[in-house]
Amino acid sequence: MSQQPFSRPGAVDLSGMKAAAPDQAAAPGAVGGSSYSVQITEENFQSTIESSMTAPVLLAFYSPTRMPESVGLARDLATLSTEFEGRFLVGLVDIDAVPQIAQAMQIPSIPLVVAIVDGRPAPLLQDVLPIDELRTALTQVVQQLTASGVAGRHQPRAAGGPVGEDGEAPMDPRYAAAQDALGEGDIDRAVAEYQKLLDANPADAEAAAGLAMAKLLQRTQGVDLAAARAAAAAAPDDVAAQTMVADLDMLGGHVEDAFNRLVDLVRRTAGDERNQAREHLLGLFGAVGNDDPRVLKGRQNLASALF
């Protein structure tokens, strides 16, 4: 694997791209989608790059004809993007279908994954990896980005469904202020904006989830991951130490690990400490969403631990 830090070199030069034909359809080499992936076409490429101003975009370049193995990498990235819940958007680029984009990006070979942060590209990896190794690599990247203050999230898209010509799923304008704050790295303002929405409508599930995630980002700002894990290992029943690592696991995409850590903590503790652990876990459930199968499983495990 070839992994490099986000050195933010020059922005993508699109001047060499030809205009798209008006009747161009979606790329025929589509590998399937998720809520946080999009099949790249000439029409939505620019807007996808621009969305990296909110949160990173990973462009996965592949070719079904020249290197079939590269399709598997692209598909795995799309699958994993759901686990990371908007920390990055995967742009799936079939270079046979959109060769102009590969030329504009000066792609030397495939497979290739390029990370775009704030509109600027940096090569991320050039090998086909087993999905577990790919998950680990992405976790490391997300943790590096979080430590650097890059903490925005993409809005989910209709999985496998159509998007607009600009590549974006429609966003409810009520959440624009909070999303803008996240995109600008102003976590405190995002918390305040989501709180306003929830105060106005306590039944707003999306605002509740957004508030829970913004508070998670707020709690983990500036936290050293290695030190937090060491503290948790040294004090397995310390609620503050364990909940902090659970928060960091959430940020890294290890949602089930975060849930399991706190379920085990609930099982080992009693009284106020048990209640604190339970309340924190319920907050993480809210950040992920009550319809998520991992949350449903987590609730079952929590009930078992309590009773």
C-alpha atoms as a printed R data frame, in Angstrom:
    type eleno elety resid chain resno       x      y       z
1   ATOM     1    CA   MET     A     1   0.000  0.000   0.000
2   ATOM     2    CA   SER     A     2   1.144  3.500  -0.740
3   ATOM     3    CA   GLN     A     3  -0.216  5.908   1.848
4   ATOM     4    CA   GLN     A     4   0.811  9.517   2.174
5   ATOM     5    CA   PRO     A     5  -0.269 12.351   4.434
6   ATOM     6    CA   PHE     A     6  -2.591 15.013   3.097
7   ATOM     7    CA   SER     A     7   0.076 17.440   1.921
8   ATOM     8    CA   ARG     A     8  -2.503 19.463  -0.031
9   ATOM     9    CA   PRO     A     9  -0.666 19.993  -3.326
10  ATOM    10    CA   GLY     A    10  -2.121 22.010  -6.167
11  ATOM    11    CA   ALA     A    11  -5.820 21.840  -6.922
12  ATOM    12    CA   VAL     A    12  -7.173 19.598  -9.651
13  ATOM    13    CA   ASP     A    13  -6.735 21.102 -13.125
14  ATOM    14    CA   LEU     A    14  -9.928 20.528 -15.105
15  ATOM    15    CA   SER     A    15  -9.034 22.749 -18.022
16  ATOM    16    CA   GLY     A    16  -8.232 19.804 -20.285
17  ATOM    17    CA   MET     A    17 -11.593 18.131 -19.951
18  ATOM    18    CA   LYS     A    18 -13.927 18.079 -22.907
19  ATOM    19    CA   ALA     A    19 -17.544 19.075 -22.514
20  ATOM    20    CA   ALA     A    20 -19.850 16.164 -21.818
21  ATOM    21    CA   ALA     A    21 -22.364 15.086 -24.395
22  ATOM    22    CA   PRO     A    22 -25.843 16.231 -23.392
23  ATOM    23    CA   ASP     A    23 -27.274 12.731 -23.504
24  ATOM    24    CA   GLN     A    24 -24.485 10.992 -21.590
25  ATOM    25    CA   ALA     A    25 -25.874  8.306 -19.282
26  ATOM    26    CA   ALA     A    26 -24.460  7.054 -16.012
27  ATOM    27    CA   ALA     A    27 -21.186  5.184 -16.295
28  ATOM    28    CA   PRO     A    28 -21.767  1.638 -17.598
29  ATOM    29    CA   GLY     A    29 -19.070  0.258 -15.288
30  ATOM    30    CA   ALA     A    30 -20.961  1.193 -12.127
31  ATOM    31    CA   VAL     A    31 -20.002 -1.110  -9.250
32  ATOM    32    CA   GLY     A    32 -23.003 -0.447  -7.052
33  ATOM    33    CA   GLY     A    33 -23.535  2.268  -4.515
34  ATOM    34    CA   SER     A    34 -24.119  3.145  -0.901
35  ATOM    35    CA   SER     A    35 -25.405  6.132   0.997
36  ATOM    36    CA   TYR     A    36 -21.912  7.629   0.915
37  ATOM    37    CA   SER     A    37 -20.714  6.795  -2.591
38  ATOM    38    CA   VAL     A    38 -21.479  8.122  -6.052
39  ATOM    39    CA   GLN     A    39 -20.676  6.912  -9.556
40  ATOM    40    CA   ILE     A    40 -18.657  9.677 -11.165
41  ATOM    41    CA   THR     A    41 -19.695 11.131 -14.506
42  ATOM    42    CA   GLU     A    42 -18.481 14.223 -16.319
43  ATOM    43    CA   GLU     A    43 -21.582 16.043 -15.121
44  ATOM    44    CA   ASN     A    44 -21.100 15.446 -11.410
45  ATOM    45    CA   PHE     A    45 -17.296 15.331 -11.177
46  ATOM    46    CA   GLN     A    46 -16.773 19.020 -10.413
47  ATOM    47    CA   SER     A    47 -19.490 19.148  -7.757
48  ATOM    48    CA   THR     A    48 -18.107 16.012  -6.128
49  ATOM    49    CA   ILE     A    49 -14.673 17.644  -5.885
50  ATOM    50    CA   GLU     A    50 -16.289 20.772  -4.439
51  ATOM    51    CA   SER     A    51 -18.026 18.676  -1.774
52  ATOM    52    CA   SER     A    52 -14.553 17.930  -0.358
53  ATOM    53    CA   MET     A    53 -14.750 21.401   1.202
54  ATOM    54    CA   THR     A    54 -17.244 19.846   3.651
55  ATOM    55    CA   ALA     A    55 -15.540 16.480   4.211
56  ATOM    56    CA   PRO     A    56 -12.948 14.376   2.321
57  ATOM    57    CA   VAL     A    57 -13.715 12.669  -0.970
58  ATOM    58    CA   LEU     A    58 -11.956  9.448  -1.963
59  ATOM    59    CA   LEU     A    59 -11.803  8.957  -5.732
60  ATOM    60    CA   ALA     A    60 -11.445  5.266  -6.587
61  ATOM    61    CA   PHE     A    61 -10.161  4.807 -10.148
62  ATOM    62    CA   TYR     A    62 -10.829  1.378 -11.636
63  ATOM    63    CA   SER     A    63 -11.288 -0.419 -14.947
64  ATOM    64    CA   PRO     A    64 -13.477 -3.505 -15.504
65  ATOM    65    CA   THR     A    65 -11.639 -4.305 -18.753
66  ATOM    66    CA   ARG     A    66  -8.009 -3.483 -17.990
67  ATOM    67    CA   MET     A    67  -7.875 -4.695 -14.388
68  ATOM    68    CA   PRO     A    68 -10.948 -6.526 -13.076
69  ATOM    69    CA   GLU     A    69  -9.432 -6.712  -9.561
70  ATOM    70    CA   SER     A    70  -9.684 -2.935  -9.331
71  ATOM    71    CA   VAL     A    71 -13.477 -3.240  -9.456
72  ATOM    72    CA   GLY     A    72 -13.389 -5.189  -6.201
73  ATOM    73    CA   LEU     A    73 -11.410 -2.436  -4.513
74  ATOM    74    CA   ALA     A    74 -13.915  0.179  -5.654
75  ATOM    75    CA   ARG     A    75 -16.807 -1.978  -4.457
76  ATOM    76    CA   ASP     A    76 -15.174 -2.522  -1.055
77  ATOM    77    CA   LEU     A    77 -14.615  1.216  -0.656
78  ATOM    78    CA   ALA     A    78 -18.282  1.850  -1.393
79  ATOM    79    CA   THR     A    79 -19.242 -0.788   1.173
80  ATOM    80    CA   LEU     A    80 -16.935  0.605   3.858
81  ATOM    81    CA   SER     A    81 -18.086  4.161   3.264
82  ATOM    82    CA   THR     A    82 -21.346  3.235   5.008
83  ATOM    83    CA   GLU     A    83 -19.464  2.116   8.130
84  ATOM    84    CA   PHE     A    84 -17.721  5.487   8.374
85  ATOM    85    CA   GLU     A    85 -21.055  7.301   8.099
86  ATOM    86    CA   GLY     A    86 -20.106 10.353   6.089
87  ATOM    87    CA   ARG     A    87 -16.537 10.930   7.250
88  ATOM    88    CA   PHE     A    88 -15.713 10.597   3.557
89  ATOM    89    CA   LEU     A    89 -17.563 10.245   0.257
90  ATOM    90    CA   VAL     A    90 -16.361  7.652  -2.264
91  ATOM    91    CA   GLY     A    91 -16.364  8.744  -5.889
92  ATOM    92    CA   LEU     A    92 -16.305  5.673  -8.156
93  ATOM    93    CA   VAL     A    93 -14.439  6.466 -11.384
94  ATOM    94    CA   ASP     A    94 -14.607  3.912 -14.211
95  ATOM    95    CA   ILE     A    95 -11.766  5.187 -16.394
96  ATOM    96    CA   ASP     A    96 -13.111  3.297 -19.418
97  ATOM    97    CA   ALA     A    97 -16.380  5.218 -19.195
98  ATOM    98    CA   VAL     A    98 -14.908  8.638 -18.314
99  ATOM    99    CA   PRO     A    99 -11.343  8.712 -19.720
100 ATOM   100    CA   GLN     A   100 -11.310 12.530 -19.704
101 ATOM   101    CA   ILE     A   101 -11.421 12.520 -15.901
102 ATOM   102    CA   ALA     A   102  -8.507 10.102 -15.677
103 ATOM   103    CA   GLN     A   103  -6.572 12.366 -18.057
104 ATOM   104    CA   ALA     A   104  -7.417 15.489 -16.076
105 ATOM   105    CA   MET     A   105  -6.274 13.821 -12.864
106 ATOM   106    CA   GLN     A   106  -3.131 12.473 -14.577
107 ATOM   107    CA   ILE     A   107  -3.764  8.932 -13.341
108 ATOM   108    CA   PRO     A   108  -0.564  6.895 -13.868
109 ATOM   109    CA   SER     A   109  -2.041  3.435 -13.244
110 ATOM   110    CA   ILE     A   110  -4.905  1.557 -11.650
111 ATOM   111    CA   PRO     A   111  -6.052  0.777  -9.116
112 ATOM   112    CA   LEU     A   112  -5.574  4.162  -7.533
113 ATOM   113    CA   VAL     A   113  -7.380  5.913  -4.694
114 ATOM   114    CA   VAL     A   114  -6.888  9.667  -4.440
115 ATOM   115    CA   ALA     A   115  -8.000 11.600  -1.370
116 ATOM   116    CA   ILE     A   116  -9.426 15.075  -1.971
117 ATOM   117    CA   VAL     A   117  -9.436 17.437   1.016
118 ATOM   118    CA   ASP     A   118 -10.546 21.045   0.560
119 ATOM   119    CA   GLY     A   119 -10.435 20.542  -3.203
120 ATOM   120    CA   ARG     A   120  -6.816 19.373  -3.224
121 ATOM   121    CA   PRO     A   121  -5.692 15.843  -4.143
122 ATOM   122    CA   ALA     A   122  -3.177 13.500  -2.545
123 ATOM   123    CA   PRO     A   123  -2.551  9.844  -3.506
124 ATOM   124    CA   LEU     A   124  -3.791  7.464  -0.824
125 ATOM   125    CA   LEU     A   125  -3.240  3.889  -2.022
126 ATOM   126    CA   GLN     A   126  -2.338  2.018  -5.176
127 ATOM   127    CA   ASP     A   127  -2.902 -1.626  -4.260
128 ATOM   128    CA   VAL     A   128  -5.864 -3.969  -4.042
129 ATOM   129    CA   LEU     A   129  -6.225 -4.761  -0.346
130 ATOM   130    CA   PRO     A   130  -8.358 -7.287   1.530
131 ATOM   131    CA   ILE     A   131 -11.344 -5.480   2.962
132 ATOM   132    CA   ASP     A   132 -10.131 -5.833   6.569
133 ATOM   133    CA   GLU     A   133  -6.791 -4.203   5.710
134 ATOM   134    CA   LEU     A   134  -8.619 -1.530   3.765
135 ATOM   135    CA   ARG     A   135 -10.843 -0.815   6.780
136 ATOM   136    CA   THR     A   136  -7.751 -0.456   8.989
137 ATOM   137    CA   ALA     A   137  -6.077  1.904   6.514
138 ATOM   138    CA   LEU     A   138  -9.196  4.062   6.284
139 ATOM   139    CA   THR     A   139  -9.497  4.174  10.067
140 ATOM   140    CA   GLN     A   140  -5.934  5.499  10.287
141 ATOM   141    CA   VAL     A   141  -6.665  8.145   7.679
142 ATOM   142    CA   VAL     A   142  -9.845  9.265   9.442
143 ATOM   143    CA   GLN     A   143  -7.997  9.494  12.749
144 ATOM   144    CA   GLN     A   144  -5.233 11.587  11.135
145 ATOM   145    CA   LEU     A   145  -7.811 13.895   9.625
146 ATOM   146    CA   THR     A   146  -9.656 14.275  12.917
147 ATOM   147    CA   ALA     A   147  -6.401 15.110  14.689
148 ATOM   148    CA   SER     A   148  -5.800 17.768  12.020
149 ATOM   149    CA   GLY     A   149  -9.194 19.341  12.641
150 ATOM   150    CA   VAL     A   150 -10.938 17.878   9.566
151 ATOM   151    CA   ALA     A   151 -14.177 16.703  11.137
152 ATOM   152    CA   GLY     A   152 -16.968 17.432   8.643
153 ATOM   153    CA   ARG     A   153 -19.388 14.841   7.342
154 ATOM   154    CA   HIS     A   154 -21.202 14.255   4.075
155 ATOM   155    CA   GLN     A   155 -24.972 13.951   3.980
156 ATOM   156    CA   PRO     A   156 -26.201 10.431   3.106
157 ATOM   157    CA   ARG     A   157 -27.465  9.856  -0.400
158 ATOM   158    CA   ALA     A   158 -30.101  7.443  -1.625
159 ATOM   159    CA   ALA     A   159 -28.153  4.183  -1.694
160 ATOM   160    CA   GLY     A   160 -27.775  2.978  -5.239
161 ATOM   161    CA   GLY     A   161 -30.348  5.495  -6.372
162 ATOM   162    CA   PRO     A   162 -30.130  8.471  -8.689
163 ATOM   163    CA   VAL     A   163 -28.678 11.805  -7.665
164 ATOM   164    CA   GLY     A   164 -29.092 15.188  -9.235
165 ATOM   165    CA   GLU     A   165 -27.001 16.371 -12.160
166 ATOM   166    CA   ASP     A   166 -24.684 18.085  -9.700
167 ATOM   167    CA   GLY     A   167 -24.063 14.778  -7.931
168 ATOM   168    CA   GLU     A   168 -25.657 15.958  -4.700
169 ATOM   169    CA   ALA     A   169 -28.656 14.581  -2.873
170 ATOM   170    CA   PRO     A   170 -31.107 17.289  -1.860
171 ATOM   171    CA   MET     A   171 -30.462 18.649   1.638
172 ATOM   172    CA   ASP     A   172 -33.145 20.042   3.885
173 ATOM   173    CA   PRO     A   173 -32.324 23.760   4.277
174 ATOM   174    CA   ARG     A   174 -33.203 23.575   7.979
175 ATOM   175    CA   TYR     A   175 -29.921 21.776   8.595
176 ATOM   176    CA   ALA     A   176 -27.779 24.021   6.396
177 ATOM   177    CA   ALA     A   177 -26.478 26.224   9.228
178 ATOM   178    CA   ALA     A   178 -25.375 23.245  11.300
179 ATOM   179    CA   GLN     A   179 -23.800 21.526   8.295
180 ATOM   180    CA   ASP     A   180 -21.992 24.714   7.315
181 ATOM   181    CA   ALA     A   181 -20.605 24.978  10.836
182 ATOM   182    CA   LEU     A   182 -19.340 21.395  10.685
183 ATOM   183    CA   GLY     A   183 -17.788 22.038   7.298
184 ATOM   184    CA   GLU     A   184 -15.967 25.051   8.731
185 ATOM   185    CA   GLY     A   185 -14.761 23.035  11.720
186 ATOM   186    CA   ASP     A   186 -16.799 25.154  14.159
187 ATOM   187    CA   ILE     A   187 -18.086 22.303  16.305
188 ATOM   188    CA   ASP     A   188 -19.450 24.514  19.089
189 ATOM   189    CA   ARG     A   189 -21.598 26.429  16.613
190 ATOM   190    CA   ALA     A   190 -22.823 23.173  15.063
191 ATOM   191    CA   VAL     A   191 -23.901 21.959  18.503
192 ATOM   192    CA   ALA     A   192 -25.764 25.215  19.081
193 ATOM   193    CA   GLU     A   193 -27.500 25.073  15.678
194 ATOM   194    CA   TYR     A   194 -28.644 21.479  16.144
195 ATOM   195    CA   GLN     A   195 -29.828 22.315  19.666
196 ATOM   196    CA   LYS     A   196 -31.971 25.144  18.260
197 ATOM   197    CA   LEU     A   197 -33.599 22.727  15.830
198 ATOM   198    CA   LEU     A   198 -34.258 20.180  18.549
199 ATOM   199    CA   ASP     A   199 -35.660 22.801  20.930
200 ATOM   200    CA   ALA     A   200 -38.066 23.893  18.204
201 ATOM   201    CA   ASN     A   201 -39.072 20.319  17.384
202 ATOM   202    CA   PRO     A   202 -38.135 17.642  19.953
203 ATOM   203    CA   ALA     A   203 -39.382 14.964  17.531
204 ATOM   204    CA   ASP     A   204 -36.824 15.916  14.832
205 ATOM   205    CA   ALA     A   205 -34.859 12.664  14.628
206 ATOM   206    CA   GLU     A   206 -32.316 14.040  12.155
207 ATOM   207    CA   ALA     A   207 -31.570 17.036  14.362
208 ATOM   208    CA   ALA     A   208 -31.210 14.717  17.353
209 ATOM   209    CA   ALA     A   209 -28.754 12.527  15.457
210 ATOM   210    CA   GLY     A   210 -26.851 15.569  14.241
211 ATOM   211    CA   LEU     A   211 -26.640 16.977  17.764
212 ATOM   212    CA   ALA     A   212 -25.399 13.678  19.139
213 ATOM   213    CA   MET     A   213 -22.675 13.476  16.496
214 ATOM   214    CA   ALA     A   214 -21.678 17.118  16.928
215 ATOM   215    CA   LYS     A   215 -21.376 16.600  20.687
216 ATOM   216    CA   LEU     A   216 -19.217 13.548  20.038
217 ATOM   217    CA   LEU     A   217 -16.913 15.678  17.885
218 ATOM   218    CA   GLN     A   218 -16.918 18.326  20.614
219 ATOM   219    CA   ARG     A   219 -15.933 15.815  23.305
220 ATOM   220    CA   THR     A   220 -13.042 14.394  21.300
221 ATOM   221    CA   GLN     A   221 -11.460 17.614  20.033
222 ATOM   222    CA   GLY     A   222  -7.729 17.585  20.734
223 ATOM   223    CA   VAL     A   223  -7.769 14.157  22.413
224 ATOM   224    CA   ASP     A   224  -4.667 12.004  21.915
225 ATOM   225    CA   LEU     A   225  -5.821  8.578  20.756
226 ATOM   226    CA   ALA     A   226  -2.856  6.608  22.128
227 ATOM   227    CA   ALA     A   227  -3.069  8.290  25.522
228 ATOM   228    CA   ALA     A   228  -6.819  7.701  25.702
229 ATOM   229    CA   ARG     A   229  -6.441  4.008  24.916
230 ATOM   230    CA   ALA     A   230  -3.667  3.650  27.481
231 ATOM   231    CA   ALA     A   231  -5.829  5.291  30.144
232 ATOM   232    CA   ALA     A   232  -8.750  2.978  29.327
233 ATOM   233    CA   ALA     A   233  -6.533 -0.107  29.443
234 ATOM   234    CA   ALA     A   234  -5.186  0.950  32.842
235 ATOM   235    CA   ALA     A   235  -8.665  1.588  34.289
236 ATOM   236    CA   PRO     A   236 -11.179 -0.812  32.700
237 ATOM   237    CA   ASP     A   237 -14.022  0.292  35.003
238 ATOM   238    CA   ASP     A   238 -13.408  4.045  34.755
239 ATOM   239    CA   VAL     A   239 -16.471  5.439  33.019
240 ATOM   240    CA   ALA     A   240 -14.796  8.588  31.709
241 ATOM   241    CA   ALA     A   241 -11.842  6.662  30.250
242 ATOM   242    CA   GLN     A   242 -14.019  4.009  28.631
243 ATOM   243    CA   THR     A   243 -16.558  6.433  27.161
244 ATOM   244    CA   MET     A   244 -13.759  8.516  25.643
245 ATOM   245    CA   VAL     A   245 -12.331  5.503  23.816
246 ATOM   246    CA   ALA     A   246 -15.840  4.562  22.706
247 ATOM   247    CA   ASP     A   247 -16.207  8.057  21.234
248 ATOM   248    CA   LEU     A   248 -12.878  7.722  19.436
249 ATOM   249    CA   ASP     A   249 -13.899  4.308  18.103
250 ATOM   250    CA   MET     A   250 -17.039  5.915  16.705
251 ATOM   251    CA   LEU     A   251 -14.985  8.571  14.938
252 ATOM   252    CA   GLY     A   252 -12.751  5.886  13.485
253 ATOM   253    CA   GLY     A   253 -15.701  3.949  12.081
254 ATOM   254    CA   HIS     A   254 -15.555  1.150  14.671
255 ATOM   255    CA   VAL     A   255 -19.187  1.528  15.622
256 ATOM   256    CA   GLU     A   256 -19.739 -1.978  16.966
257 ATOM   257    CA   ASP     A   257 -16.506 -1.820  18.987
258 ATOM   258    CA   ALA     A   258 -17.758  1.386  20.621
259 ATOM   259    CA   PHE     A   259 -21.117 -0.190  21.430
260 ATOM   260    CA   ASN     A   260 -19.583 -3.405  22.775
261 ATOM   261    CA   ARG     A   261 -17.136 -1.508  24.971
262 ATOM   262    CA   LEU     A   262 -19.949  0.357  26.688
263 ATOM   263    CA   VAL     A   263 -22.253 -2.666  26.926
264 ATOM   264    CA   ASP     A   264 -19.450 -4.500  28.724
265 ATOM   265    CA   LEU     A   265 -18.958 -1.476  30.970
266 ATOM   266    CA   VAL     A   266 -22.654 -1.466  31.846
267 ATOM   267    CA   ARG     A   267 -22.403 -5.160  32.668
268 ATOM   268    CA   ARG     A   268 -19.425 -4.597  35.028
269 ATOM   269    CA   THR     A   269 -20.660 -1.489  36.855
270 ATOM   270    CA   ALA     A   270 -23.547 -0.543  39.129
271 ATOM   271    CA   GLY     A   271 -25.380  2.488  40.449
272 ATOM   272    CA   ASP     A   272 -24.469  5.919  39.092
273 ATOM   273    CA   GLU     A   273 -21.546  4.579  37.077
274 ATOM   274    CA   ARG     A   274 -23.775  2.076  35.290
275 ATOM   275    CA   ASN     A   275 -26.310  4.779  34.560
276 ATOM   276    CA   GLN     A   276 -23.615  7.100  33.150
277 ATOM   277    CA   ALA     A   277 -22.350  4.343  30.862
278 ATOM   278    CA   ARG     A   278 -25.895  3.507  29.755
279 ATOM   279    CA   GLU     A   279 -26.760  7.141  29.026
280 ATOM   280    CA   HIS     A   280 -23.581  7.601  27.031
281 ATOM   281    CA   LEU     A   281 -24.318  4.492  25.001
282 ATOM   282    CA   LEU     A   282 -27.839  5.723  24.277
283 ATOM   283    CA   GLY     A   283 -26.289  8.944  22.992
284 ATOM   284    CA   LEU     A   284 -24.088  6.986  20.607
285 ATOM   285    CA   PHE     A   285 -27.143  5.036  19.440
286 ATOM   286    CA   GLY     A   286 -28.773  8.366  18.612
287 ATOM   287    CA   ALA     A   287 -25.731  9.532  16.665
288 ATOM   288    CA   VAL     A   288 -25.858  6.441  14.444
289 ATOM   289    CA   GLY     A   289 -29.645  6.275  14.044
290 ATOM   290    CA   ASN     A   290 -32.247  4.030  15.602
291 ATOM   291    CA   ASP     A   291 -32.970  2.167  12.358
292 ATOM   292    CA   ASP     A   292 -29.354  1.067  11.898
293 ATOM   293    CA   PRO     A   293 -28.998 -2.721  12.383
294 ATOM   294    CA   ARG     A   294 -25.928 -2.169  14.560
295 ATOM   295    CA   VAL     A   295 -28.026 -0.026  16.885
296 ATOM   296    CA   LEU     A   296 -30.785 -2.638  17.009
297 ATOM   297    CA   LYS     A   297 -28.211 -5.263  17.960
298 ATOM   298    CA   GLY     A   298 -26.607 -2.888  20.445
299 ATOM   299    CA   ARG     A   299 -29.956 -2.272  22.136
300 ATOM   300    CA   GLN     A   300 -30.511 -6.008  22.470
301 ATOM   301    CA   ASN     A   301 -27.061 -6.416  24.031
302 ATOM   302    CA   LEU     A   302 -27.705 -3.497  26.378
303 ATOM   303    CA   ALA     A   303 -30.987 -5.008  27.527
304 ATOM   304    CA   SER     A   304 -29.201 -8.282  28.194
305 ATOM   305    CA   ALA     A   305 -26.513 -6.486  30.205
306 ATOM   306    CA   LEU     A   306 -29.086 -4.605  32.274
307 ATOM   307    CA   PHE     A   307 -31.436 -7.479  32.971
